[in-house]
Amino acid sequence: MAEKVLVIDFGGQYNQLIARRIREQKVYAEIKNYDKITVEEIKKTGYKGIVFTGGPNSVYDEKSPHFDPEVLNLGIPVLGICYGHQLTAYMAGGKVGPAGSSGEYGKVKLFVSDNVLFDGVPSESVCWMSHFDSVLTLPEGYKVIAKTEKCPCAAMVNEEKKIYSVQFHPEVTHTEYGKTILSNFIFKVCGCSGDWEIGDFVKSAIKEYKTRLGGKKVLCALSGGVDSAVAAVLLHKAIGRNLICVFVDHGLLRKNEGDSVEETFGNKFNMNLIRVNAEDRFLGKLKGVTEPERKRKIIGEEFIRVFEEEGRKIGKVDYLVQGTIYPDVIESGRGDASTIKSHHNVGGLPSVIDFEEIIEPLRYLFKDEVRAAGEELGIPKEIVWRQPFPGPGLAVRLIGELTKDKLDVLRDADAIFREEVEKSEIRPYANQYFAVLTDTKSVGVMGDARTYGYTIALRSVTTDDFMTADWTRIPFDVLERASSRITNEVKGVNRVVYDITSKPPATVEWE
């Protein structure tokens, strides 16, 4: 059995990045919400280490998330991060409170002492801070091992118990030696060997679902995107023809995508596939709707209603499979985490559904891990490495009310832009690229005549985890070709702009 590190989630937005950074070291990280695991369960599982994550609360607030202090006496190495740093001090008998009139946010100079946690870290470097409270009095048996100009206890340790905590965020790229610090904890403190592979996940998942769902009918929500494709093939290998894939063509897909999905999964993979053509149904429900969250909620509910109807035609179906992955869960809000936006297959679900349970086999994988799992499952590279496409489809790439005419404009513009990117040298570095039909019209001139047409925004990002992303530096000649083709070939468009905003502050999608 692979080694495990437990990540106890206290509600911060960066928390799942911790798990990803640990997995990059080939050590399996398992996340549990603070109120979903007990000290007794931790004892039985045999974790090699424990990480307390960040969170938005103050530890001295009675309503804030706490944990059993006995966790510090289990003999398992602990690393507290941000809120987890303050919680460690609080549980061990230290004092935590406001540091003054202002906290520390963003890049800060970090000064470290000689300690195994900071092996390979220079005495002065840059870390990423995001806190208002600080550890004011150390618990007995602890000593300071790092500080900043405003934070006298930026890190502390109880060497006898192997308990470490840091006020900053080593998991984010802005902390210069963050990966080194996490690596030191995992290998030098916890003694992990780094033997976990994605193949372990695939084998164990197939075995689990073969046992758990054997002989039962299961519906799979198949969009044709990377996530749902990997989820579908994984479940297909586990339960075969008992998996019924329902592909809902809601009229919000890219150009020719519906036919492509049907050909690939129905014929090439020989899956039990049902295609539901529901464009009129979805556009009818979305008529007059312009608010992004309402769009997502409507699409999410209508997806479920379609699945319920198809399930009734098939007979009793207790399970629904979805391709939910970690970034979906994080952004939809988890535990005490704040909600950035609802995803149609997480926060956008209606409160009452007919299924006994929703199965999300990829819920704890990041995008790069999903792709690796897809290759392990034998899915062709052209599917595994296709760019992500949101469940609500073009609904979140068309600003304002959705109509078939506007969707066709967007489909044509998007197809041209993707074609130009895919034949350019930038393609390996552009992880997601698409067109957006804005709700803006402007004056133009075509053939000596005045036009009043739509503005298309082009978007491309470069990222390894989709939690943060930078805009892709696409060469001007590629943008020029795309712009020229769109304004010449797509009726109703007379202006093209390029989005150069990173995530954060923006999200990858526009809505």
XYZ file of C-alpha atoms in Angstrom:
511
model
C 0.000 0.000 0.000
C 1.308 3.429 -0.959
C 2.451 5.819 1.745
C -0.046 8.504 2.667
C 0.197 12.033 3.995
C -2.991 13.420 5.518
C -3.972 16.989 4.639
C -6.591 18.298 7.083
C -8.634 20.982 5.356
C -9.629 24.048 7.397
C -11.230 25.941 4.519
C -8.566 27.957 2.672
C -8.566 28.491 -1.105
C -5.020 27.185 -1.621
C -5.489 24.006 0.386
C -5.696 21.496 -2.450
C -2.496 22.899 -3.918
C -0.745 21.435 -0.886
C -1.923 17.967 -1.880
C -0.799 18.562 -5.437
C 2.676 19.682 -4.390
C 3.051 16.589 -2.225
C 1.906 14.305 -5.033
C 4.465 15.903 -7.332
C 7.024 14.289 -5.015
C 5.364 10.879 -5.690
C 3.840 10.715 -2.224
C 0.072 10.277 -2.026
C -1.701 13.097 -0.211
C -5.229 12.516 1.036
C -7.458 15.440 1.994
C -10.033 15.200 4.762
C -12.206 18.025 6.012
C -11.441 18.839 9.648
C -14.886 17.649 10.781
C -14.836 14.457 8.698
C -11.985 12.607 10.411
C -11.128 11.766 14.019
C -7.912 11.110 15.892
C -8.905 7.436 16.146
C -9.267 7.190 12.367
C -5.896 8.871 11.904
C -4.296 6.298 14.232
C -5.745 3.367 12.287
C -4.780 4.623 8.824
C -1.038 4.834 9.371
C -0.297 8.221 7.858
C 3.377 9.148 7.477
C 2.667 12.827 8.100
C -0.094 15.353 8.695
C -0.544 18.841 7.251
C -2.886 21.449 8.746
C -3.998 23.812 5.992
C -4.835 27.484 5.814
C -8.276 28.950 6.383
C -10.142 32.267 6.592
C -10.897 32.214 10.337
C -9.251 33.335 13.590
C -8.379 30.396 15.860
C -9.519 32.266 18.977
C -13.037 32.654 17.548
C -15.314 30.022 19.114
C -16.970 29.389 15.748
C -13.691 28.764 13.941
C -12.715 25.219 12.885
C -10.698 23.414 15.558
C -9.341 19.907 15.983
C -8.581 17.461 18.770
C -5.248 18.567 20.338
C -4.438 14.880 20.870
C -3.374 14.831 17.208
C -0.128 16.497 18.358
C 0.659 13.529 20.614
C 0.312 10.713 18.057
C 4.000 10.633 17.173
C 3.153 11.508 13.545
C 5.072 14.496 12.093
C 2.906 17.594 11.614
C 3.264 20.655 9.392
C 0.897 23.574 10.028
C 0.469 26.165 7.295
C -0.964 29.690 7.801
C -4.166 29.086 9.824
C -2.677 25.657 10.514
C 0.390 27.364 12.000
C -1.790 29.403 14.344
C -3.962 26.385 15.181
C -0.871 24.343 16.075
C 0.251 27.064 18.508
C -3.272 27.419 19.921
C -3.722 23.661 20.484
C -0.280 23.380 22.106
C -1.013 26.173 24.604
C 0.420 29.215 22.829
C -1.285 32.546 22.285
C -2.603 33.811 18.941
C -4.046 37.248 18.209
C -4.015 40.231 15.857
C -0.467 41.230 14.970
C -1.267 44.943 14.970
C -3.174 47.366 12.803
C -2.366 45.457 9.607
C -1.373 41.970 8.552
C 1.060 40.711 5.913
C -0.090 40.054 2.376
C 1.816 39.120 -0.754
C 5.552 38.690 -1.236
C 7.576 39.154 1.964
C 11.251 38.649 2.842
C 11.731 35.529 4.977
C 14.689 34.994 7.316
C 15.259 31.378 8.388
C 17.416 29.611 10.979
C 19.397 26.419 10.506
C 16.837 23.606 10.628
C 16.026 20.428 8.699
C 12.816 22.039 7.374
C 14.927 24.713 5.694
C 17.727 22.537 4.299
C 18.706 24.065 0.968
C 16.895 27.327 1.738
C 19.100 30.437 1.951
C 18.988 32.512 5.123
C 17.046 35.199 3.228
C 14.438 34.499 0.537
C 10.916 35.493 -0.533
C 7.739 33.872 0.785
C 4.011 34.472 0.230
C 2.069 35.729 3.237
C -1.672 36.159 3.735
C -2.547 36.722 7.401
C -3.817 39.246 9.920
C -3.364 37.175 13.109
C 0.009 35.928 14.355
C 1.466 33.632 16.989
C 2.134 36.026 19.873
C 3.397 33.561 22.519
C 5.063 30.253 21.700
C 3.789 27.038 23.297
C 6.091 25.271 25.736
C 8.698 23.132 23.960
C 8.609 25.159 20.722
C 11.168 27.543 19.239
C 11.145 30.078 16.417
C 12.975 29.017 13.241
C 11.920 31.804 10.841
C 10.773 35.404 10.938
C 9.908 38.381 8.739
C 10.134 42.106 9.444
C 6.544 42.159 10.733
C 6.154 38.575 11.965
C 8.545 37.456 14.737
C 7.248 33.869 14.490
C 7.016 33.033 10.785
C 7.863 29.392 11.588
C 8.296 27.298 14.719
C 9.207 23.745 15.687
C 8.950 21.221 18.480
C 11.848 19.011 17.455
C 11.112 16.278 19.992
C 7.593 15.745 18.600
C 8.537 16.586 14.975
C 5.873 19.280 14.834
C 6.568 22.152 12.463
C 4.468 25.111 11.400
C 4.893 28.068 9.055
C 2.876 31.272 8.777
C 3.527 31.602 5.036
C 2.314 29.465 2.108
C 5.039 27.100 0.811
C 2.581 25.534 -1.668
C 2.279 28.609 -3.918
C 4.818 29.431 -6.602
C 5.429 32.907 -5.123
C 7.325 31.283 -2.207
C 10.769 30.870 -3.767
C 11.781 27.728 -1.887
C 8.312 26.408 -1.107
C 8.810 23.112 -2.927
C 12.104 22.579 -1.110
C 10.424 23.162 2.266
C 7.605 20.716 1.500
C 10.113 18.178 0.189
C 12.167 18.465 3.390
C 9.069 17.816 5.473
C 7.932 14.853 3.375
C 11.268 13.061 3.065
C 13.557 14.289 5.854
C 10.958 14.675 8.600
C 8.265 12.126 7.662
C 10.668 9.623 6.102
C 8.609 8.997 2.958
C 10.203 7.130 0.055
C 8.196 8.626 -2.836
C 6.852 5.479 -4.494
C 3.311 6.549 -5.450
C 2.383 6.516 -9.141
C -0.835 7.462 -10.955
C -1.046 3.828 -12.015
C -1.664 2.961 -8.365
C -4.700 5.212 -8.366
C -6.067 3.731 -11.603
C -5.691 0.121 -10.421
C -7.194 0.769 -7.005
C -10.094 2.800 -8.483
C -10.994 0.062 -10.986
C -10.831 -2.549 -8.233
C -12.940 -0.422 -5.879
C -15.703 0.278 -8.398
C -15.723 -3.283 -9.710
C -16.520 -4.428 -6.174
C -18.740 -1.545 -5.193
C -20.827 -1.252 -8.362
C -20.624 -4.770 -9.784
C -23.959 -5.893 -11.276
C -25.561 -2.451 -10.915
C -26.611 -0.040 -13.633
C -24.713 3.223 -13.610
C -25.287 6.375 -15.652
C -22.275 8.439 -16.694
C -22.535 12.107 -17.592
C -20.327 12.174 -20.695
C -19.489 15.561 -22.185
C -16.602 14.371 -24.352
C -14.140 16.539 -22.427
C -10.991 15.164 -20.823
C -12.447 14.734 -17.335
C -15.676 12.967 -18.240
C -13.839 10.844 -20.838
C -11.354 9.541 -18.265
C -14.132 8.954 -15.720
C -16.157 7.050 -18.330
C -13.308 4.798 -19.483
C -12.261 4.089 -15.891
C -15.813 3.006 -14.961
C -16.199 1.122 -18.261
C -13.135 -0.958 -17.373
C -14.642 -1.623 -13.939
C -18.245 -2.556 -14.830
C -18.345 -2.880 -18.637
C -21.751 -2.633 -20.355
C -23.489 -1.876 -17.069
C -22.119 1.632 -17.549
C -24.529 3.638 -19.673
C -23.029 6.879 -20.947
C -25.486 9.695 -21.572
C -24.175 12.440 -23.799
C -26.356 15.531 -23.620
C -25.952 17.766 -26.639
C -27.323 20.927 -25.082
C -26.594 23.126 -28.071
C -23.735 24.789 -26.214
C -20.908 22.697 -27.684
C -18.089 23.747 -29.978
C -18.331 23.376 -33.738
C -19.040 19.772 -34.848
C -18.336 18.509 -31.329
C -21.525 16.523 -30.840
C -20.869 14.284 -33.851
C -17.223 13.849 -32.827
C -18.136 12.687 -29.305
C -20.660 10.182 -30.651
C -18.154 8.750 -33.130
C -15.315 8.463 -30.608
C -17.090 6.911 -27.638
C -19.979 5.116 -29.297
C -17.989 3.538 -32.109
C -14.280 3.645 -31.265
C -14.624 2.657 -27.583
C -17.783 0.610 -28.146
C -19.415 2.083 -25.049
C -23.086 1.900 -24.231
C -23.804 5.465 -25.382
C -27.055 7.417 -25.565
C -26.998 10.800 -27.300
C -29.736 13.230 -26.236
C -30.268 16.182 -28.580
C -31.607 18.830 -26.204
C -30.625 22.167 -27.773
C -34.181 23.543 -27.906
C -34.859 22.437 -24.344
C -31.790 24.160 -22.882
C -32.082 27.354 -24.921
C -35.734 27.569 -23.924
C -34.832 27.384 -20.237
C -32.060 29.969 -20.731
C -34.157 32.439 -22.708
C -33.766 35.943 -21.290
C -31.150 34.865 -18.697
C -27.990 36.976 -18.573
C -26.622 36.479 -15.032
C -23.729 33.953 -15.064
C -24.623 32.074 -11.882
C -28.242 31.666 -13.011
C -27.003 30.221 -16.298
C -24.850 27.697 -14.453
C -27.633 26.709 -12.053
C -30.166 26.270 -14.865
C -27.752 24.188 -16.941
C -26.771 22.084 -13.919
C -30.368 21.340 -13.002
C -31.415 20.628 -16.578
C -28.492 18.176 -16.953
C -29.733 16.265 -13.931
C -33.336 16.288 -15.158
C -32.243 14.863 -18.523
C -30.252 12.130 -16.771
C -33.229 11.304 -14.564
C -35.491 10.982 -17.598
C -33.014 8.767 -19.434
C -32.567 6.704 -16.296
C -36.317 6.076 -16.090
C -36.324 4.854 -19.693
C -33.519 2.424 -18.906
C -35.002 1.210 -15.647
C -33.819 1.603 -12.084
C -30.480 3.407 -11.976
C -29.070 4.277 -8.573
C -25.766 5.843 -9.506
C -24.635 8.837 -11.564
C -20.978 9.225 -12.557
C -19.489 12.674 -13.165
C -16.020 13.878 -14.184
C -15.639 16.291 -11.261
C -11.994 17.135 -10.504
C -10.278 19.064 -7.712
C -10.354 22.582 -9.214
C -14.143 22.198 -9.692
C -14.554 21.282 -6.038
C -12.284 24.059 -4.795
C -13.915 26.861 -6.782
C -17.420 25.726 -5.868
C -16.554 26.055 -2.193
C -15.710 23.208 0.125
C -16.321 23.089 3.838
C -15.657 26.646 5.014
C -13.976 27.700 1.769
C -15.485 30.668 -0.001
C -17.328 30.050 -3.286
C -15.743 31.619 -6.365
C -18.238 30.216 -8.870
C -20.534 27.212 -9.068
C -19.614 24.345 -11.370
C -22.498 22.558 -13.062
C -21.369 19.244 -11.641
C -20.633 20.420 -8.083
C -22.219 23.540 -6.663
C -24.694 23.816 -9.537
C -26.557 20.590 -8.719
C -30.214 20.849 -7.738
C -30.980 20.043 -4.108
C -33.230 17.085 -4.927
C -32.178 14.393 -7.415
C -33.442 10.882 -8.080
C -30.099 9.123 -7.793
C -29.029 7.329 -4.651
C -25.470 8.513 -5.032
C -23.214 10.561 -7.305
C -19.914 8.847 -8.107
C -16.954 11.169 -8.774
C -13.896 8.950 -9.376
C -11.614 11.877 -10.278
C -12.696 14.162 -7.439
C -9.245 14.149 -5.836
C -7.146 14.533 -9.004
C -5.755 17.662 -10.596
C -5.890 18.165 -14.359
C -2.383 16.897 -15.065
C -3.093 13.803 -12.947
C -6.345 13.199 -14.856
C -4.414 13.273 -18.137
C -1.820 10.863 -16.728
C -4.637 8.543 -15.618
C -6.118 8.757 -19.111
C -2.854 7.624 -20.677
C -2.643 4.806 -18.126
C -6.138 3.721 -19.217
C -5.088 3.643 -22.868
C -7.157 6.608 -24.043
C -5.723 8.106 -27.278
C -3.497 11.141 -26.790
C -5.706 13.354 -28.968
C -8.454 12.979 -26.363
C -6.282 12.938 -23.247
C -4.444 16.102 -24.231
C -7.334 18.064 -25.659
C -7.887 21.364 -23.911
C -10.482 21.575 -21.144
C -14.062 22.530 -21.956
C -16.464 23.639 -19.207
C -19.629 21.648 -18.519
C -21.891 24.669 -19.186
C -20.102 24.897 -22.531
C -20.323 28.064 -24.563
C -22.840 29.482 -22.085
C -19.898 30.786 -20.039
C -18.152 32.132 -23.140
C -21.088 34.138 -24.466
C -21.827 37.240 -22.443
C -25.491 38.130 -22.124
C -28.533 36.229 -23.369
C -27.945 33.000 -25.281
C -29.470 32.620 -28.736
C -28.742 30.081 -31.474
C -27.583 32.812 -33.867
C -25.078 34.205 -31.360
C -23.894 30.710 -30.451
C -23.224 29.977 -34.138
C -21.174 33.176 -34.395
C -19.140 32.137 -31.371
C -18.699 28.560 -32.652
C -17.276 29.768 -35.958
C -14.920 32.313 -34.336
C -13.759 29.784 -31.746
C -13.033 27.140 -34.387
C -10.871 29.576 -36.358
C -8.875 30.676 -33.305
C -8.277 27.098 -32.143
C -7.186 26.113 -35.633
C -4.649 28.933 -35.810
C -3.231 28.140 -32.340
C -3.019 24.409 -33.048
C -0.918 24.866 -36.165
C 1.445 27.327 -34.443
C 4.554 26.668 -32.375
C 2.852 28.052 -29.281
C 0.443 25.091 -29.023
C 2.523 23.065 -26.483
C 2.524 26.050 -24.113
C -1.129 27.066 -24.504
C -3.091 24.889 -22.088
C -6.505 26.369 -22.812
C -7.509 28.707 -25.622
C -10.882 29.824 -26.902
C -13.009 32.704 -28.149
C -15.555 34.708 -26.160
C -18.503 36.530 -27.703
C -18.750 39.715 -25.675
C -21.955 41.662 -25.187
C -20.333 44.649 -26.888
C -20.989 45.940 -30.379
C -18.926 48.603 -32.072
C -18.757 50.581 -35.295
C -16.625 49.232 -38.097
C -16.026 49.667 -41.831
C -16.286 46.860 -44.368
C -16.338 47.494 -48.106
C -16.662 51.265 -47.600
C -19.853 50.653 -45.626
C -20.521 51.263 -41.935
C -20.987 48.135 -39.807
C -22.137 47.659 -36.264
C -20.878 44.237 -35.208
C -19.904 42.039 -32.296
C -16.540 42.118 -30.520
C -14.831 38.742 -30.118
C -12.327 38.353 -27.278
C -9.621 35.714 -27.618
C -8.306 34.002 -24.473
C -5.338 31.674 -23.984
C -3.694 30.639 -20.715
C -0.612 28.721 -19.672
C -0.816 26.703 -16.456
C 0.082 23.376 -14.882
C -2.778 23.048 -12.395
C -5.549 25.508 -13.452
C -5.569 26.909 -9.916
C -3.416 29.772 -11.151
C -2.741 30.676 -14.779
C -0.808 33.198 -16.837
C -1.954 34.579 -20.182
C -0.132 33.000 -23.112
C 2.311 35.182 -25.044
C 0.914 34.301 -28.465
C 3.019 35.757 -31.313
C 1.436 38.725 -33.056
C 1.397 36.975 -36.441
C -0.792 34.177 -35.015
C -3.174 36.703 -33.477
C -3.188 38.671 -36.714
C -4.161 35.623 -38.777
C -6.897 34.692 -36.317
C -8.266 38.224 -36.234
C -8.205 38.602 -40.000
C -9.958 35.287 -40.575
C -12.612 35.898 -37.921
C -13.562 39.357 -39.193
C -13.596 38.112 -42.802
C -15.222 34.705 -42.354
C -17.634 35.177 -39.431
C -20.670 37.250 -40.285
C -21.565 39.887 -37.699
C -18.064 40.328 -36.178
C -16.010 43.437 -36.900
C -13.591 43.612 -33.971
C -11.230 41.149 -32.197
C -9.383 41.760 -28.899
C -6.960 39.602 -26.848
C -7.346 39.040 -23.088
C -4.026 39.512 -21.225
C -5.265 38.919 -17.664
C -3.805 36.237 -15.393
C -5.649 34.062 -12.843
C -5.934 35.579 -10.291
C -7.349 38.216 -10.493
C -9.443 36.813 -13.351
C -10.712 33.268 -13.791
C -9.868 31.312 -16.939
C -13.440 31.528 -18.219
C -15.206 34.856 -18.545
C -18.334 33.759 -16.688
